[in-house]
Amino acid sequence: MIQEPVPTLLERVLQRAVRDHAAAEGRRRLPPALHVGIPGGAVRSFELVPGEVLDLALRIELVEAMCRDPLARDVVPLLWLTRGPDGPDVEDLAWAAAAGCAGPELGVRLDLVVVTRRSWLDPRSGVGRRWTRLRH
């Protein structure tokens, strides 16, 4: 769970995730996706099918599988969901719970944030940032 004050390096990494998502999405709306890695670096993505129900056990397995490669390289990855500008979703908390369960099983602390074209938010703590105009 991300708490205030957010470390400067983490804040820059999360801002990079927002910029990358805004550039990728452009004017069309991309399907929601789970990303694991470091924004701007090696990233693995899993496209989420709207309406498809995944239970907690399957979400945990997906998170663990996606995290194994970075962890094998001694990199603790960041997890982020990308989606449209809609408000908080129950899916956000479901994926945050999966990250919270997978982390201890993998022996690390995993943070998950929700990224839109203009913001990032930790759904567990409510900490986040929003921009009206994102500068590069």
GROMACS .gro file of C-alpha atoms in nm:
model
  136
    1MET     CA    1   0.000   0.000   0.000
    2ILE     CA    2   0.140   0.338  -0.101
    3GLN     CA    3   0.140   0.602   0.174
    4GLU     CA    4   0.206   0.977   0.181
    5PRO     CA    5   0.461   1.116   0.138
    6VAL     CA    6   0.519   0.922  -0.184
    7PRO     CA    7   0.894   0.874  -0.246
    8THR     CA    8   1.014   1.094  -0.532
    9LEU     CA    9   1.145   0.804  -0.740
   10LEU     CA   10   0.817   0.613  -0.709
   11GLU     CA   11   0.624   0.928  -0.798
   12ARG     CA   12   0.830   0.970  -1.116
   13VAL     CA   13   0.783   0.604  -1.212
   14LEU     CA   14   0.407   0.631  -1.165
   15GLN     CA   15   0.393   0.955  -1.363
   16ARG     CA   16   0.577   0.770  -1.642
   17ALA     CA   17   0.309   0.499  -1.633
   18VAL     CA   18   0.038   0.766  -1.675
   19ARG     CA   19   0.224   0.932  -1.964
   20ASP     CA   20   0.285   0.598  -2.138
   21HIS     CA   21  -0.081   0.501  -2.101
   22ALA     CA   22  -0.201   0.837  -2.232
   23ALA     CA   23   0.030   0.809  -2.534
   24ALA     CA   24  -0.075   0.449  -2.607
   25GLU     CA   25  -0.445   0.512  -2.567
   26GLY     CA   26  -0.453   0.826  -2.781
   27ARG     CA   27  -0.808   0.904  -2.887
   28ARG     CA   28  -0.932   0.546  -2.879
   29ARG     CA   29  -1.017   0.357  -2.567
   30LEU     CA   30  -0.801   0.053  -2.500
   31PRO     CA   31  -0.936  -0.246  -2.308
   32PRO     CA   32  -0.839  -0.263  -1.941
   33ALA     CA   33  -0.513  -0.446  -1.873
   34LEU     CA   34  -0.289  -0.557  -1.587
   35HIS     CA   35   0.078  -0.464  -1.631
   36VAL     CA   36   0.374  -0.593  -1.432
   37GLY     CA   37   0.726  -0.451  -1.448
   38ILE     CA   38   0.878  -0.105  -1.448
   39PRO     CA   39   0.713   0.167  -1.662
   40GLY     CA   40   0.951   0.254  -1.943
   41GLY     CA   41   1.132  -0.078  -1.901
   42ALA     CA   42   1.045  -0.446  -1.933
   43VAL     CA   43   0.671  -0.490  -1.887
   44ARG     CA   44   0.437  -0.789  -1.915
   45SER     CA   45   0.070  -0.721  -1.981
   46PHE     CA   46  -0.251  -0.920  -1.948
   47GLU     CA   47  -0.557  -0.784  -2.126
   48LEU     CA   48  -0.872  -0.804  -1.913
   49VAL     CA   49  -1.196  -0.905  -2.080
   50PRO     CA   50  -1.480  -0.682  -1.958
   51GLY     CA   51  -1.747  -0.889  -1.786
   52GLU     CA   52  -1.522  -1.193  -1.741
   53VAL     CA   53  -1.528  -1.306  -1.379
   54LEU     CA   54  -1.197  -1.414  -1.228
   55ASP     CA   55  -1.191  -1.543  -0.873
   56LEU     CA   56  -0.926  -1.439  -0.621
   57ALA     CA   57  -0.724  -1.762  -0.657
   58LEU     CA   58  -0.690  -1.718  -1.034
   59ARG     CA   59  -0.597  -1.351  -0.994
   60ILE     CA   60  -0.327  -1.446  -0.742
   61GLU     CA   61  -0.188  -1.711  -0.978
   62LEU     CA   62  -0.178  -1.459  -1.265
   63VAL     CA   63   0.001  -1.200  -1.052
   64GLU     CA   64   0.254  -1.457  -0.929
   65ALA     CA   65   0.320  -1.588  -1.279
   66MET     CA   66   0.369  -1.238  -1.418
   67CYS     CA   67   0.603  -1.141  -1.131
   68ARG     CA   68   0.835  -1.444  -1.144
   69ASP     CA   69   1.054  -1.320  -1.431
   70PRO     CA   70   1.135  -0.977  -1.280
   71LEU     CA   71   1.187  -1.133  -0.937
   72ALA     CA   72   1.429  -1.385  -1.087
   73ARG     CA   73   1.633  -1.080  -1.198
   74ASP     CA   74   1.614  -0.933  -0.843
   75VAL     CA   75   1.368  -0.662  -0.952
   76VAL     CA   76   1.055  -0.607  -0.747
   77PRO     CA   77   0.799  -0.509  -1.010
   78LEU     CA   78   0.521  -0.256  -0.990
   79LEU     CA   79   0.169  -0.369  -1.083
   80TRP     CA   80  -0.073  -0.132  -1.249
   81LEU     CA   81  -0.414  -0.156  -1.406
   82THR     CA   82  -0.484   0.065  -1.703
   83ARG     CA   83  -0.840   0.160  -1.782
   84GLY     CA   84  -1.057   0.444  -1.902
   85PRO     CA   85  -1.149   0.751  -1.700
   86ASP     CA   86  -1.439   0.585  -1.518
   87GLY     CA   87  -1.444   0.615  -1.140
   88PRO     CA   88  -1.323   0.351  -0.896
   89ASP     CA   89  -1.428   0.000  -0.984
   90VAL     CA   90  -1.475  -0.312  -0.773
   91GLU     CA   91  -1.221  -0.475  -1.007
   92ASP     CA   92  -0.955  -0.235  -0.879
   93LEU     CA   93  -0.992  -0.369  -0.525
   94ALA     CA   94  -1.007  -0.730  -0.646
   95TRP     CA   95  -0.672  -0.694  -0.824
   96ALA     CA   96  -0.527  -0.505  -0.525
   97ALA     CA   97  -0.631  -0.796  -0.302
   98ALA     CA   98  -0.461  -1.041  -0.540
   99ALA     CA   99  -0.140  -0.837  -0.531
  100GLY     CA  100  -0.164  -0.819  -0.151
  101CYS     CA  101  -0.194  -1.199  -0.129
  102ALA     CA  102   0.068  -1.280  -0.394
  103GLY     CA  103   0.336  -1.055  -0.244
  104PRO     CA  104   0.390  -1.253   0.078
  105GLU     CA  105   0.381  -1.580  -0.117
  106LEU     CA  106   0.662  -1.443  -0.335
  107GLY     CA  107   0.847  -1.294  -0.037
  108VAL     CA  108   0.809  -0.928  -0.144
  109ARG     CA  109   0.573  -0.636  -0.103
  110LEU     CA  110   0.378  -0.572  -0.422
  111ASP     CA  111   0.213  -0.238  -0.486
  112LEU     CA  112  -0.072  -0.200  -0.734
  113VAL     CA  113  -0.206   0.126  -0.872
  114VAL     CA  114  -0.482   0.211  -1.117
  115VAL     CA  115  -0.365   0.425  -1.408
  116THR     CA  116  -0.584   0.637  -1.634
  117ARG     CA  117  -0.485   0.895  -1.897
  118ARG     CA  118  -0.463   1.166  -1.632
  119SER     CA  119  -0.405   0.995  -1.298
  120TRP     CA  120  -0.282   0.712  -1.082
  121LEU     CA  121  -0.443   0.585  -0.762
  122ASP     CA  122  -0.365   0.320  -0.502
  123PRO     CA  123  -0.711   0.167  -0.448
  124ARG     CA  124  -0.620   0.040  -0.101
  125SER     CA  125  -0.492   0.362   0.054
  126GLY     CA  126  -0.657   0.622  -0.170
  127VAL     CA  127  -0.322   0.790  -0.235
  128GLY     CA  128  -0.284   0.913  -0.590
  129ARG     CA  129  -0.212   1.201  -0.825
  130ARG     CA  130  -0.423   1.367  -1.094
  131TRP     CA  131  -0.310   1.605  -1.367
  132THR     CA  132  -0.518   1.830  -1.589
  133ARG     CA  133  -0.222   1.873  -1.821
  134LEU     CA  134   0.053   1.615  -1.814
  135ARG     CA  135   0.396   1.752  -1.900
  136HIS     CA  136   0.672   1.541  -2.049
   0.00000   0.00000   0.00000
